[in-house]
Amino acid sequence: MKYKKFFIIMFILILCSSISALLAPIFIQLWKANGTSLDTKKIVFIVLLILASKVLTILFTIFREKFAKEYNKGNFISYIKNIFNMNYDSIIEKGAMNLLERASISVNSIYSFMMSGYIQIFSSLLVALVCLILIANVNLYLALIMLLALPINYFGYKLLNKKLKKKSEEMQKSTGMGFQEILSYVQEVDYVKQLSDRSVIYNKLEPATEKVYGSMARVNEYAQSMTVVLEGINEIIKTLLLLIVVYDYMANSSSIYSIILVTLIFPLYFANVSTITNSNIEKRNFDIAKDFEKELIANKEADGSEAIDMINDIELDISSINIKDMKLDFNANAKLKKGDIVRINGANGSGKSTFAKGLVKFRDVKIIKVNGIDIDKCKNEDIRDRIEYVVQNAPIVNGSLRKNLLLDFDDGSHIDLTQNQFIRSILEKKSLDDEILIGGTNLSGGEKQKISFARSLLKNPDVLVLDEICSNIDKESTKEIYDYLDKTREERICFIISHDDLTSGLINVNINA
């Protein structure tokens, strides 16, 4: 286990905290057994023991939460890796926002179980057992009634959790899908802001908000109703116990120590019974989180084993393209080498973008060969390292121009961005330290696409795949991109999907889908 040392320390701290919580009732039981009278010193001593127990609990909480950041970050990144390792169509079908929402919930569920239920259940069982032994020395019937509360709570919550698991899984999926639908409207700021009457949009958000909050309400309604029933049973048991103790004290003139002991033991016992039963709930959420992880792994994309250091040629022998259950005629037969600039022609929906995705192994398109090797057999990482796929919606993040250009690099300090001719053209109007807002809202369409295109050049790819990147930008930016491709054509193979009128002499291979 990666965090074995931490969990051992956590277990020791919880055990110490539990033992310290038991010291006060243990001493009272000893004084009662020895017939020692209660005095001020003993009362102060008991108070100090209780304070010490609370201090240990605080220390445990601080230690746990300091670790929580790294633990949760590690789990979250693990989920993100699994999401991006899924096959492309599964990500699209399930929705990136939905997957992200479920990943966030799963991280919290794992943390809650590992930091509480998983570790604390053992110490809680110990505390509950000692409490029963101490009470049995006072009154055996009290101990038996208290013992009865344990299976009632455990099996009651187990039954509750069995139904809650299914409801929680449905809620997790519904909230993720709902938020994804809401985001699809909210992120279109320009469109929504320009509407004179936004009530239409608000009405369209109603089904999505129903998915989110309706599913939450159904889970909470069931969980809270059943919890009230179980807590009501606990209250009846506690009341019955107190009535027995008070009656015994008044009828039989039993020791005042019995009253003090019971006063300390009851809340301690039922708090730990609650921890034991709650661990069952946390285990349910933990299981859902692990099931989600298995779901991600089950949809992992296929990978090859052949290493590719450089792409010298690409061979196409394609007669059709499959998109799920749909088959499209798509004729592409060519052997391409560096210096070739290929235009993919075809109507909308003819499979051009699917073909482009096949070149980077997002989708399975047969037959594509790289250096004479079937692309299916090539390592995904190597293909995506040597082929840059540039899309119409340029990915722009909040940060400097430098940060956006070096998005593919952990540390780009060794890269002299001014050495690239195309980047120098961008720097004529901007500096590397200029701040760019989220989504590039302070950039023109042409500026965003030029940044995206420039970024693709920094790895010196052997193949460039440009999917409608100039469809919504100005003619000047379009000309700059195509002129640069023409001047540097011998450095790579380039595929262009575009409805634009391209520069004369740029294209030397045409594929008509």
Short mmCIF file of C-alpha atoms in Angstrom, two decimals:
data_model
loop_
_atom_site.label_atom_id
_atom_site.label_comp_id
_atom_site.label_asym_id
_atom_site.label_seq_id
_atom_site.Cartn_x
_atom_site.Cartn_y
_atom_site.Cartn_z
CA MET A 1 0.00 0.00 0.00
CA LYS A 2 1.42 3.37 -1.08
CA TYR A 3 0.46 5.16 2.15
CA LYS A 4 1.10 2.25 4.53
CA LYS A 5 3.20 4.31 6.98
CA PHE A 6 0.54 7.02 7.17
CA PHE A 7 -2.28 4.56 7.86
CA ILE A 8 -0.24 2.88 10.61
CA ILE A 9 0.33 6.26 12.30
CA MET A 10 -3.37 7.09 11.86
CA PHE A 11 -4.39 3.81 13.43
CA ILE A 12 -2.07 4.39 16.42
CA LEU A 13 -3.44 7.92 16.92
CA ILE A 14 -7.05 6.74 16.77
CA LEU A 15 -6.26 3.89 19.16
CA CYS A 16 -4.64 6.33 21.62
CA SER A 17 -7.63 8.65 21.29
CA SER A 18 -10.04 5.76 21.94
CA ILE A 19 -8.08 4.50 24.95
CA SER A 20 -7.93 8.01 26.41
CA ALA A 21 -11.73 8.28 26.01
CA LEU A 22 -12.09 5.06 28.02
CA LEU A 23 -9.77 6.08 30.86
CA ALA A 24 -12.36 8.19 32.68
CA PRO A 25 -15.02 5.43 32.92
CA ILE A 26 -12.32 2.83 33.75
CA PHE A 27 -11.05 4.90 36.70
CA ILE A 28 -14.61 5.44 37.91
CA GLN A 29 -15.22 1.69 37.77
CA LEU A 30 -12.01 1.07 39.76
CA TRP A 31 -12.95 3.66 42.41
CA LYS A 32 -16.41 2.11 42.64
CA ALA A 33 -14.97 -1.41 43.03
CA ASN A 34 -12.52 -0.22 45.73
CA GLY A 35 -15.19 1.74 47.58
CA THR A 36 -13.22 4.99 47.20
CA SER A 37 -15.23 8.13 47.88
CA LEU A 38 -15.63 10.83 45.24
CA ASP A 39 -13.83 14.12 45.94
CA THR A 40 -12.75 17.30 44.15
CA LYS A 41 -9.38 15.89 43.07
CA LYS A 42 -11.04 12.94 41.40
CA ILE A 43 -13.53 15.18 39.59
CA VAL A 44 -10.67 17.40 38.32
CA PHE A 45 -8.76 14.28 37.28
CA ILE A 46 -11.76 13.00 35.28
CA VAL A 47 -12.19 16.40 33.60
CA LEU A 48 -8.49 16.44 32.65
CA LEU A 49 -8.76 12.94 31.18
CA ILE A 50 -11.72 14.01 29.05
CA LEU A 51 -9.82 17.12 27.91
CA ALA A 52 -6.77 15.00 27.04
CA SER A 53 -9.00 12.74 24.96
CA LYS A 54 -10.37 15.74 23.04
CA VAL A 55 -6.87 17.13 22.47
CA LEU A 56 -5.80 13.79 20.96
CA THR A 57 -8.88 13.87 18.72
CA ILE A 58 -7.93 17.37 17.54
CA LEU A 59 -4.33 16.27 16.85
CA PHE A 60 -5.63 13.29 14.91
CA THR A 61 -7.90 15.56 12.84
CA ILE A 62 -5.06 18.01 12.06
CA PHE A 63 -2.70 15.20 11.08
CA ARG A 64 -5.36 13.58 8.90
CA GLU A 65 -6.35 16.75 7.07
CA LYS A 66 -2.74 17.75 6.36
CA PHE A 67 -2.30 14.44 4.62
CA ALA A 68 -5.71 14.59 2.93
CA LYS A 69 -4.60 17.13 0.31
CA GLU A 70 -1.90 14.89 -1.16
CA TYR A 71 -4.02 11.76 -0.82
CA ASN A 72 -7.01 13.30 -2.61
CA LYS A 73 -4.83 14.94 -5.27
CA GLY A 74 -3.22 11.58 -6.01
CA ASN A 75 -6.58 9.83 -6.30
CA PHE A 76 -8.07 12.60 -8.44
CA ILE A 77 -5.15 12.55 -10.89
CA SER A 78 -5.46 8.75 -11.03
CA TYR A 79 -9.12 9.11 -12.05
CA ILE A 80 -8.25 11.79 -14.63
CA LYS A 81 -5.61 9.48 -16.13
CA ASN A 82 -8.15 6.67 -16.35
CA ILE A 83 -10.67 9.00 -18.01
CA PHE A 84 -8.20 10.08 -20.70
CA ASN A 85 -7.06 6.48 -21.17
CA MET A 86 -10.63 5.54 -22.14
CA ASN A 87 -11.43 4.99 -25.78
CA TYR A 88 -12.51 8.18 -27.50
CA ASP A 89 -16.14 7.23 -28.18
CA SER A 90 -16.73 6.19 -24.54
CA ILE A 91 -15.58 9.64 -23.36
CA ILE A 92 -17.88 11.33 -25.88
CA GLU A 93 -20.82 9.04 -25.08
CA LYS A 94 -20.56 9.35 -21.29
CA GLY A 95 -19.60 13.04 -21.42
CA ALA A 96 -16.39 14.55 -20.08
CA MET A 97 -18.25 16.72 -17.54
CA ASN A 98 -20.24 13.74 -16.31
CA LEU A 99 -17.06 11.69 -15.87
CA LEU A 100 -15.34 14.59 -14.10
CA GLU A 101 -18.27 15.04 -11.70
CA ARG A 102 -18.28 11.32 -10.88
CA ALA A 103 -14.51 11.35 -10.39
CA SER A 104 -14.81 14.21 -7.89
CA ILE A 105 -17.53 12.37 -5.93
CA SER A 106 -15.49 9.15 -6.01
CA VAL A 107 -12.38 10.84 -4.61
CA ASN A 108 -14.40 12.20 -1.68
CA SER A 109 -15.98 8.78 -1.08
CA ILE A 110 -12.63 6.99 -1.01
CA TYR A 111 -11.18 9.59 1.34
CA SER A 112 -14.16 9.41 3.68
CA PHE A 113 -13.95 5.62 3.94
CA MET A 114 -10.16 5.31 4.18
CA MET A 115 -9.79 8.15 6.69
CA SER A 116 -12.78 7.25 8.84
CA GLY A 117 -14.61 3.97 8.38
CA TYR A 118 -11.66 1.81 7.38
CA ILE A 119 -9.40 2.94 10.24
CA GLN A 120 -11.88 3.83 12.97
CA ILE A 121 -14.04 0.72 12.86
CA PHE A 122 -11.45 -1.34 14.77
CA SER A 123 -10.98 1.21 17.53
CA SER A 124 -14.76 1.73 17.70
CA LEU A 125 -15.31 -2.00 18.16
CA LEU A 126 -12.72 -1.96 20.96
CA VAL A 127 -14.37 1.02 22.68
CA ALA A 128 -17.85 -0.52 22.34
CA LEU A 129 -16.61 -3.81 23.82
CA VAL A 130 -14.95 -2.11 26.81
CA CYS A 131 -18.10 -0.02 27.38
CA LEU A 132 -20.20 -3.20 27.48
CA ILE A 133 -17.80 -4.84 29.96
CA LEU A 134 -17.85 -1.77 32.24
CA ILE A 135 -21.66 -1.59 32.17
CA ALA A 136 -21.97 -5.35 32.73
CA ASN A 137 -20.12 -4.86 36.02
CA VAL A 138 -22.82 -2.38 37.02
CA ASN A 139 -25.87 -4.17 35.62
CA LEU A 140 -25.84 -7.17 33.29
CA TYR A 141 -29.30 -6.37 31.90
CA LEU A 142 -28.12 -2.89 30.88
CA ALA A 143 -25.21 -4.44 28.98
CA LEU A 144 -27.53 -6.87 27.18
CA ILE A 145 -29.87 -4.05 26.12
CA MET A 146 -26.89 -2.02 24.91
CA LEU A 147 -25.58 -5.05 23.02
CA LEU A 148 -28.96 -5.36 21.31
CA ALA A 149 -28.49 -1.88 19.83
CA LEU A 150 -25.44 -3.03 17.87
CA PRO A 151 -27.10 -5.61 15.55
CA ILE A 152 -30.21 -3.41 15.21
CA ASN A 153 -28.03 -0.54 13.96
CA TYR A 154 -25.68 -2.67 11.89
CA PHE A 155 -28.28 -4.72 10.01
CA GLY A 156 -30.68 -1.77 9.83
CA TYR A 157 -28.07 0.38 8.13
CA LYS A 158 -26.92 -2.55 6.00
CA LEU A 159 -30.45 -2.90 4.62
CA LEU A 160 -30.59 0.86 4.14
CA ASN A 161 -27.25 0.88 2.31
CA LYS A 162 -28.22 -1.94 -0.01
CA LYS A 163 -31.02 0.20 -1.45
CA LEU A 164 -29.02 3.40 -1.13
CA LYS A 165 -26.17 2.02 -3.24
CA LYS A 166 -28.42 1.66 -6.25
CA LYS A 167 -30.04 5.05 -5.65
CA SER A 168 -26.61 6.68 -5.15
CA GLU A 169 -25.26 5.20 -8.38
CA GLU A 170 -28.27 6.60 -10.24
CA MET A 171 -27.79 9.97 -8.50
CA GLN A 172 -24.10 10.08 -9.43
CA LYS A 173 -24.90 9.48 -13.10
CA SER A 174 -27.88 11.88 -13.11
CA THR A 175 -25.99 14.75 -11.45
CA GLY A 176 -23.05 14.34 -13.82
CA MET A 177 -25.28 14.34 -16.89
CA GLY A 178 -27.36 17.21 -15.52
CA PHE A 179 -24.35 19.42 -14.83
CA GLN A 180 -22.99 18.61 -18.28
CA GLU A 181 -26.24 19.82 -19.87
CA ILE A 182 -26.22 22.95 -17.71
CA LEU A 183 -22.59 23.64 -18.66
CA SER A 184 -23.45 23.39 -22.36
CA TYR A 185 -25.67 26.48 -21.89
CA VAL A 186 -23.65 28.34 -19.26
CA GLN A 187 -20.41 28.25 -21.24
CA GLU A 188 -22.09 29.99 -24.20
CA VAL A 189 -21.78 33.37 -22.47
CA ASP A 190 -21.98 35.54 -25.60
CA TYR A 191 -25.12 33.84 -26.87
CA VAL A 192 -26.98 33.90 -23.54
CA LYS A 193 -25.97 37.49 -22.72
CA GLN A 194 -27.31 38.82 -26.03
CA LEU A 195 -30.78 37.36 -25.50
CA SER A 196 -33.38 39.96 -24.57
CA ASP A 197 -35.53 37.30 -22.92
CA ARG A 198 -33.49 34.61 -21.16
CA SER A 199 -36.54 32.87 -19.73
CA VAL A 200 -36.45 30.47 -22.70
CA ILE A 201 -32.95 29.34 -21.66
CA TYR A 202 -33.97 29.10 -18.00
CA ASN A 203 -36.90 26.90 -19.03
CA LYS A 204 -34.58 24.68 -21.06
CA LEU A 205 -32.40 24.25 -17.96
CA GLU A 206 -35.38 22.84 -16.02
CA PRO A 207 -34.95 19.17 -17.12
CA ALA A 208 -31.22 19.29 -16.32
CA THR A 209 -31.74 20.83 -12.88
CA GLU A 210 -34.42 18.20 -12.25
CA LYS A 211 -31.85 15.50 -13.02
CA VAL A 212 -29.39 17.01 -10.53
CA TYR A 213 -31.59 18.04 -7.63
CA GLY A 214 -34.41 15.57 -8.21
CA SER A 215 -32.02 12.63 -7.91
CA MET A 216 -30.43 14.19 -4.81
CA ALA A 217 -33.85 14.72 -3.22
CA ARG A 218 -34.88 11.10 -3.84
CA VAL A 219 -31.71 9.77 -2.21
CA ASN A 220 -31.92 12.17 0.74
CA GLU A 221 -35.64 11.49 1.25
CA TYR A 222 -35.07 7.75 1.56
CA ALA A 223 -31.81 7.98 3.52
CA GLN A 224 -33.02 10.56 6.03
CA SER A 225 -36.38 8.85 6.60
CA MET A 226 -34.74 5.51 7.35
CA THR A 227 -32.07 7.20 9.47
CA VAL A 228 -34.77 8.89 11.58
CA VAL A 229 -36.33 5.46 12.19
CA LEU A 230 -33.02 3.91 13.26
CA GLU A 231 -32.03 6.92 15.38
CA GLY A 232 -35.49 6.78 16.97
CA ILE A 233 -34.83 3.17 18.01
CA ASN A 234 -31.51 4.27 19.52
CA GLU A 235 -33.22 7.05 21.46
CA ILE A 236 -35.79 4.60 22.83
CA ILE A 237 -32.98 2.25 23.93
CA LYS A 238 -31.02 5.10 25.58
CA THR A 239 -34.13 6.37 27.37
CA LEU A 240 -34.94 2.86 28.59
CA LEU A 241 -31.39 2.44 29.87
CA LEU A 242 -31.44 5.74 31.75
CA LEU A 243 -34.82 4.92 33.31
CA ILE A 244 -33.44 1.57 34.54
CA VAL A 245 -30.34 3.26 36.02
CA VAL A 246 -32.35 5.99 37.77
CA TYR A 247 -34.88 3.47 39.08
CA ASP A 248 -32.09 1.22 40.40
CA TYR A 249 -30.41 4.21 42.08
CA MET A 250 -33.62 5.34 43.76
CA ALA A 251 -34.97 1.89 44.67
CA ASN A 252 -31.75 0.21 45.76
CA SER A 253 -29.66 3.24 46.79
CA SER A 254 -26.89 2.16 44.40
CA SER A 255 -23.58 4.03 44.23
CA ILE A 256 -23.39 7.53 42.72
CA TYR A 257 -20.49 6.13 40.70
CA SER A 258 -23.03 4.07 38.72
CA ILE A 259 -24.84 7.25 37.63
CA ILE A 260 -21.54 8.96 36.67
CA LEU A 261 -20.31 5.85 34.84
CA VAL A 262 -23.51 5.50 32.84
CA THR A 263 -23.49 9.23 32.02
CA LEU A 264 -20.00 8.86 30.53
CA ILE A 265 -20.48 5.45 28.92
CA PHE A 266 -23.80 5.89 27.08
CA PRO A 267 -22.77 8.73 24.73
CA LEU A 268 -19.37 7.11 24.19
CA TYR A 269 -20.90 3.74 23.37
CA PHE A 270 -23.59 5.03 21.01
CA ALA A 271 -21.11 7.36 19.28
CA ASN A 272 -18.92 4.35 18.49
CA VAL A 273 -21.92 2.25 17.46
CA SER A 274 -22.72 5.09 15.06
CA THR A 275 -19.14 4.98 13.73
CA ILE A 276 -19.42 1.23 13.17
CA THR A 277 -22.72 1.55 11.31
CA ASN A 278 -21.64 4.67 9.40
CA SER A 279 -18.60 2.79 8.15
CA ASN A 280 -21.11 0.62 6.34
CA ILE A 281 -22.46 3.70 4.54
CA GLU A 282 -18.94 4.88 3.74
CA LYS A 283 -18.11 1.39 2.47
CA ARG A 284 -21.10 1.62 0.13
CA ASN A 285 -19.83 4.90 -1.32
CA PHE A 286 -16.31 3.44 -1.47
CA ASP A 287 -17.63 0.45 -3.45
CA ILE A 288 -19.44 2.79 -5.87
CA ALA A 289 -16.20 4.74 -6.36
CA LYS A 290 -14.28 1.54 -7.03
CA ASP A 291 -16.99 0.32 -9.43
CA PHE A 292 -16.63 3.60 -11.33
CA GLU A 293 -12.87 3.06 -11.49
CA LYS A 294 -13.47 -0.43 -12.91
CA GLU A 295 -15.90 1.08 -15.45
CA LEU A 296 -13.21 3.49 -16.63
CA ILE A 297 -10.60 0.73 -16.90
CA ALA A 298 -13.07 -1.55 -18.74
CA ASN A 299 -13.38 1.16 -21.42
CA LYS A 300 -9.63 1.62 -21.79
CA GLU A 301 -8.52 2.20 -25.36
CA ALA A 302 -6.60 -0.50 -27.20
CA ASP A 303 -2.85 0.00 -27.57
CA GLY A 304 -0.16 -1.46 -29.81
CA SER A 305 3.33 -2.67 -28.99
CA GLU A 306 5.39 -1.49 -31.96
CA ALA A 307 7.64 1.49 -31.16
CA ILE A 308 7.76 4.37 -33.64
CA ASP A 309 10.62 6.88 -33.33
CA MET A 310 9.95 8.73 -36.58
CA ILE A 311 7.27 8.59 -39.24
CA ASN A 312 8.72 8.43 -42.76
CA ASP A 313 5.64 7.42 -44.70
CA ILE A 314 1.92 6.71 -44.33
CA GLU A 315 -0.01 4.27 -46.50
CA LEU A 316 -3.79 4.49 -46.84
CA ASP A 317 -6.00 1.67 -48.12
CA ILE A 318 -9.47 2.66 -46.92
CA SER A 319 -12.78 1.77 -48.56
CA SER A 320 -15.16 2.56 -45.71
CA ILE A 321 -15.31 4.04 -42.21
CA ASN A 322 -17.39 2.70 -39.33
CA ILE A 323 -18.85 5.08 -36.74
CA LYS A 324 -20.53 2.86 -34.14
CA ASP A 325 -23.28 1.03 -36.10
CA MET A 326 -23.05 3.32 -39.13
CA LYS A 327 -20.91 2.48 -42.16
CA LEU A 328 -19.76 5.27 -44.49
CA ASP A 329 -18.18 4.90 -47.91
CA PHE A 330 -14.77 6.54 -47.75
CA ASN A 331 -12.19 5.91 -50.45
CA ALA A 332 -8.61 6.79 -49.59
CA ASN A 333 -5.74 5.07 -51.36
CA ALA A 334 -2.34 6.72 -51.24
CA LYS A 335 1.26 6.29 -50.13
CA LEU A 336 2.46 9.52 -48.58
CA LYS A 337 5.89 10.83 -47.69
CA LYS A 338 7.30 14.00 -46.17
CA GLY A 339 6.64 16.95 -48.43
CA ASP A 340 3.11 15.78 -49.26
CA ILE A 341 0.24 18.10 -48.33
CA VAL A 342 -3.02 16.19 -48.58
CA ARG A 343 -6.46 17.71 -48.87
CA ILE A 344 -9.40 15.62 -47.65
CA ASN A 345 -12.48 16.56 -49.69
CA GLY A 346 -16.05 15.59 -48.90
CA ALA A 347 -19.45 16.76 -47.80
CA ASN A 348 -20.36 17.28 -44.15
CA GLY A 349 -20.92 13.94 -42.44
CA SER A 350 -18.86 12.01 -44.98
CA GLY A 351 -16.35 10.82 -42.38
CA LYS A 352 -13.52 13.33 -42.86
CA SER A 353 -13.09 14.09 -39.15
CA THR A 354 -13.40 10.40 -38.27
CA PHE A 355 -10.58 9.69 -40.72
CA ALA A 356 -8.51 12.43 -39.06
CA LYS A 357 -9.17 10.85 -35.65
CA GLY A 358 -8.10 7.50 -37.09
CA LEU A 359 -4.67 8.96 -37.86
CA VAL A 360 -4.11 9.57 -34.12
CA LYS A 361 -5.85 6.33 -33.06
CA PHE A 362 -8.87 8.00 -31.49
CA ARG A 363 -11.01 5.80 -33.72
CA ASP A 364 -10.38 2.54 -35.52
CA VAL A 365 -10.00 3.25 -39.24
CA LYS A 366 -8.71 0.47 -41.48
CA ILE A 367 -6.31 0.27 -43.18
CA ILE A 368 -3.70 2.86 -42.18
CA LYS A 369 -0.03 1.88 -42.16
CA VAL A 370 2.82 3.86 -40.62
CA ASN A 371 6.30 2.99 -41.91
CA GLY A 372 4.71 -0.17 -43.32
CA ILE A 373 3.25 -1.18 -39.93
CA ASP A 374 -0.49 -1.38 -39.32
CA ILE A 375 -1.32 1.61 -37.12
CA ASP A 376 -3.28 -0.67 -34.74
CA LYS A 377 0.02 -2.35 -33.84
CA CYS A 378 1.81 0.95 -33.10
CA LYS A 379 2.05 2.36 -29.60
CA ASN A 380 -0.53 5.11 -29.02
CA GLU A 381 2.02 7.27 -27.23
CA ASP A 382 4.48 7.11 -30.13
CA ILE A 383 1.82 7.88 -32.75
CA ARG A 384 0.57 10.89 -30.79
CA ASP A 385 4.11 12.07 -30.16
CA ARG A 386 4.90 12.17 -33.89
CA ILE A 387 1.47 13.22 -35.21
CA GLU A 388 -0.06 16.53 -34.12
CA TYR A 389 -3.84 16.76 -34.45
CA VAL A 390 -5.07 20.37 -34.52
CA VAL A 391 -8.82 20.91 -34.20
CA GLN A 392 -11.25 23.71 -35.04
CA ASN A 393 -11.91 24.68 -31.41
CA ALA A 394 -8.47 25.75 -30.31
CA PRO A 395 -7.66 24.71 -26.70
CA ILE A 396 -6.76 27.88 -24.81
CA VAL A 397 -6.16 28.05 -21.04
CA ASN A 398 -6.04 30.90 -18.56
CA GLY A 399 -2.46 32.16 -18.28
CA SER A 400 0.27 33.81 -20.30
CA LEU A 401 0.87 33.40 -24.02
CA ARG A 402 4.04 31.51 -23.07
CA LYS A 403 2.01 29.07 -20.93
CA ASN A 404 -0.41 28.45 -23.80
CA LEU A 405 2.34 27.83 -26.33
CA LEU A 406 4.13 25.43 -23.96
CA LEU A 407 0.98 23.59 -22.91
CA ASP A 408 2.45 20.24 -24.04
CA PHE A 409 5.62 20.64 -21.96
CA ASP A 410 6.22 20.16 -18.21
CA ASP A 411 9.10 22.61 -18.37
CA GLY A 412 9.63 24.57 -21.54
CA SER A 413 12.38 26.78 -20.14
CA HIS A 414 14.89 25.19 -22.55
CA ILE A 415 12.78 26.15 -25.59
CA ASP A 416 13.57 29.43 -27.31
CA LEU A 417 10.16 30.32 -28.69
CA THR A 418 11.52 33.19 -30.76
CA GLN A 419 13.46 30.74 -32.97
CA ASN A 420 10.24 29.58 -34.62
CA GLN A 421 9.34 31.74 -37.62
CA PHE A 422 5.59 31.32 -37.16
CA ILE A 423 5.73 32.18 -33.45
CA ARG A 424 7.72 35.31 -34.29
CA SER A 425 4.79 36.45 -36.42
CA ILE A 426 2.51 36.11 -33.35
CA LEU A 427 4.98 38.10 -31.23
CA GLU A 428 4.77 41.06 -33.59
CA LYS A 429 1.49 41.99 -31.85
CA LYS A 430 1.82 40.23 -28.48
CA SER A 431 4.45 39.45 -25.86
CA LEU A 432 5.04 36.04 -24.29
CA ASP A 433 3.90 37.42 -20.92
CA ASP A 434 0.55 38.77 -22.16
CA GLU A 435 -2.29 37.34 -20.06
CA ILE A 436 -4.91 35.25 -21.84
CA LEU A 437 -8.32 34.73 -20.26
CA ILE A 438 -10.14 31.39 -19.94
CA GLY A 439 -11.20 30.16 -23.36
CA GLY A 440 -9.23 32.98 -24.99
CA THR A 441 -12.10 35.44 -24.62
CA ASN A 442 -9.67 38.35 -25.09
CA LEU A 443 -8.35 36.89 -28.37
CA SER A 444 -9.76 36.90 -31.89
CA GLY A 445 -10.57 33.59 -33.58
CA GLY A 446 -7.51 33.99 -35.77
CA GLU A 447 -5.23 34.63 -32.78
CA LYS A 448 -6.51 31.55 -30.96
CA GLN A 449 -5.99 29.32 -33.97
CA LYS A 450 -2.52 30.71 -34.65
CA ILE A 451 -1.53 29.92 -31.04
CA SER A 452 -2.91 26.39 -31.39
CA PHE A 453 -1.11 25.90 -34.71
CA ALA A 454 2.16 27.31 -33.34
CA ARG A 455 1.92 24.97 -30.33
CA SER A 456 1.66 21.99 -32.68
CA LEU A 457 4.96 22.94 -34.33
CA LEU A 458 7.06 22.94 -31.16
CA LYS A 459 7.49 19.15 -31.09
CA ASN A 460 8.65 19.13 -34.73
CA PRO A 461 5.99 16.56 -35.68
CA ASP A 462 6.43 14.26 -38.67
CA VAL A 463 2.72 14.58 -39.46
CA LEU A 464 0.26 17.45 -39.06
CA VAL A 465 -3.50 16.85 -39.19
CA LEU A 466 -5.46 20.11 -39.51
CA ASP A 467 -9.20 19.59 -39.02
CA GLU A 468 -11.12 22.68 -40.22
CA ILE A 469 -8.74 24.96 -38.30
CA CYS A 470 -9.25 27.90 -40.66
CA SER A 471 -13.01 27.62 -41.12
CA ASN A 472 -13.93 30.49 -38.79
CA ILE A 473 -10.90 32.78 -38.88
CA ASP A 474 -9.85 35.81 -40.92
CA LYS A 475 -8.21 35.52 -44.34
CA GLU A 476 -4.94 37.05 -43.13
CA SER A 477 -4.47 34.40 -40.40
CA THR A 478 -5.49 31.66 -42.84
CA LYS A 479 -2.91 32.84 -45.38
CA GLU A 480 -0.18 32.98 -42.71
CA ILE A 481 -0.84 29.36 -41.70
CA TYR A 482 -0.95 28.00 -45.26
CA ASP A 483 2.08 30.00 -46.40
CA TYR A 484 4.09 28.60 -43.50
CA LEU A 485 3.00 25.05 -44.37
CA ASP A 486 4.09 25.57 -47.97
CA LYS A 487 7.52 26.96 -47.01
CA THR A 488 8.24 24.12 -44.58
CA ARG A 489 6.46 21.30 -46.43
CA GLU A 490 9.55 19.07 -46.68
CA GLU A 491 9.63 18.75 -42.88
CA ARG A 492 6.42 16.74 -42.60
CA ILE A 493 3.35 15.09 -44.10
CA CYS A 494 0.30 17.33 -43.72
CA PHE A 495 -3.41 16.50 -43.92
CA ILE A 496 -5.85 19.39 -44.36
CA ILE A 497 -9.61 19.16 -43.93
CA SER A 498 -11.04 22.45 -45.17
CA HIS A 499 -13.80 23.95 -47.29
CA ASP A 500 -11.64 27.02 -47.98
CA ASP A 501 -10.09 27.97 -51.31
CA LEU A 502 -6.50 27.00 -50.63
CA THR A 503 -3.37 28.68 -51.95
CA SER A 504 -2.53 27.57 -55.48
CA GLY A 505 0.20 24.93 -55.52
CA LEU A 506 -0.15 24.10 -51.81
CA ILE A 507 -1.93 20.76 -52.28
CA ASN A 508 -0.24 17.94 -54.17
CA VAL A 509 -2.51 15.04 -53.08
CA ASN A 510 -6.31 15.06 -53.08
CA ILE A 511 -8.47 12.45 -51.35
CA ASN A 512 -12.14 12.61 -52.26
CA ALA A 513 -14.17 10.95 -49.52
#
